[in-house]
Coordinates of C-alpha atoms in Angstrom, one line a residue:
M1 CA -88.2 59.1 69.9
R2 CA -90.2 59.0 66.7
L3 CA -91.2 55.9 64.9
L4 CA -92.9 55.4 61.5
I5 CA -94.8 52.1 61.0
A6 CA -95.5 51.0 57.5
A7 CA -98.3 48.4 57.5
S8 CA -101.2 48.2 55.2
G9 CA -103.8 46.1 53.5
T10 CA -105.1 43.0 55.2
G11 CA -105.7 42.4 58.9
G12 CA -102.8 39.8 58.8
H13 CA -100.4 42.7 58.5
L14 CA -102.3 45.5 60.1
F15 CA -103.5 44.0 63.4
P16 CA -100.0 42.7 64.5
A17 CA -98.5 46.1 63.7
I18 CA -101.2 47.9 65.8
A19 CA -100.7 45.5 68.7
T20 CA -96.9 46.1 68.5
A21 CA -97.4 49.9 68.4
A22 CA -99.6 49.7 71.5
Q23 CA -96.6 48.3 73.4
L24 CA -94.3 51.0 72.4
Q25 CA -95.3 53.6 74.9
D26 CA -92.1 55.7 74.8
Y27 CA -92.4 56.4 71.0
Q28 CA -94.2 59.1 69.1
I29 CA -95.8 56.8 66.4
E30 CA -97.0 57.8 63.0
W31 CA -98.4 55.4 60.4
L32 CA -97.7 55.0 56.7
G33 CA -100.4 53.3 54.7
V34 CA -102.3 53.1 51.4
P35 CA -105.5 55.1 50.6
D36 CA -108.8 53.1 50.6
R37 CA -107.4 50.2 52.7
L38 CA -108.3 48.9 56.2
E39 CA -105.8 51.2 57.9
T40 CA -107.7 54.3 56.9
Q41 CA -110.6 53.2 59.1
L42 CA -108.6 51.8 62.1
V43 CA -105.3 53.7 62.4
P44 CA -106.5 57.4 62.6
Q45 CA -108.3 56.5 65.9
Q46 CA -104.9 56.0 67.5
Y47 CA -102.1 57.4 65.4
P48 CA -101.5 60.1 62.7
L49 CA -101.9 58.4 59.3
H50 CA -99.9 59.3 56.1
T51 CA -100.9 57.6 52.9
I52 CA -99.1 57.0 49.6
S53 CA -100.5 55.4 46.4
V54 CA -98.5 52.3 45.7
Q55 CA -99.2 48.8 44.4
G56 CA -97.4 45.5 44.9
F57 CA -94.8 44.1 42.5
Q58 CA -95.8 41.6 39.8
Q59 CA -94.0 38.2 39.7
R60 CA -93.2 38.6 36.0
F61 CA -91.7 41.7 34.4
G62 CA -94.2 43.4 32.2
L63 CA -96.4 46.4 31.9
G64 CA -97.7 45.9 35.5
T65 CA -94.1 46.2 36.8
V66 CA -93.5 49.4 34.8
R67 CA -96.7 50.9 36.2
T68 CA -95.6 50.0 39.8
F69 CA -92.3 51.7 39.3
S70 CA -94.0 54.8 37.9
R71 CA -96.4 54.9 40.9
L72 CA -93.5 54.6 43.4
K73 CA -92.0 57.7 41.9
I74 CA -95.2 59.6 42.2
G75 CA -95.8 58.3 45.8
R76 CA -92.3 59.6 46.7
A77 CA -93.0 63.2 45.6

């Protein structure tokens, strides 16, 4: 069975996801992350890594939110 894990950024998200993946022996695991983040150094040693350029949502609606939505569309292509 195939499994795509999406975990990126800080060690607080990444290390628990790597530990979980290590326990899933019956799965073919691939990873989804963001370029130039910690996962680009750690994940390729163990799993195939696919990256997309995205950014977090802003709390207030404004130009930053519009940019985020436009980048999501590009990342999806």
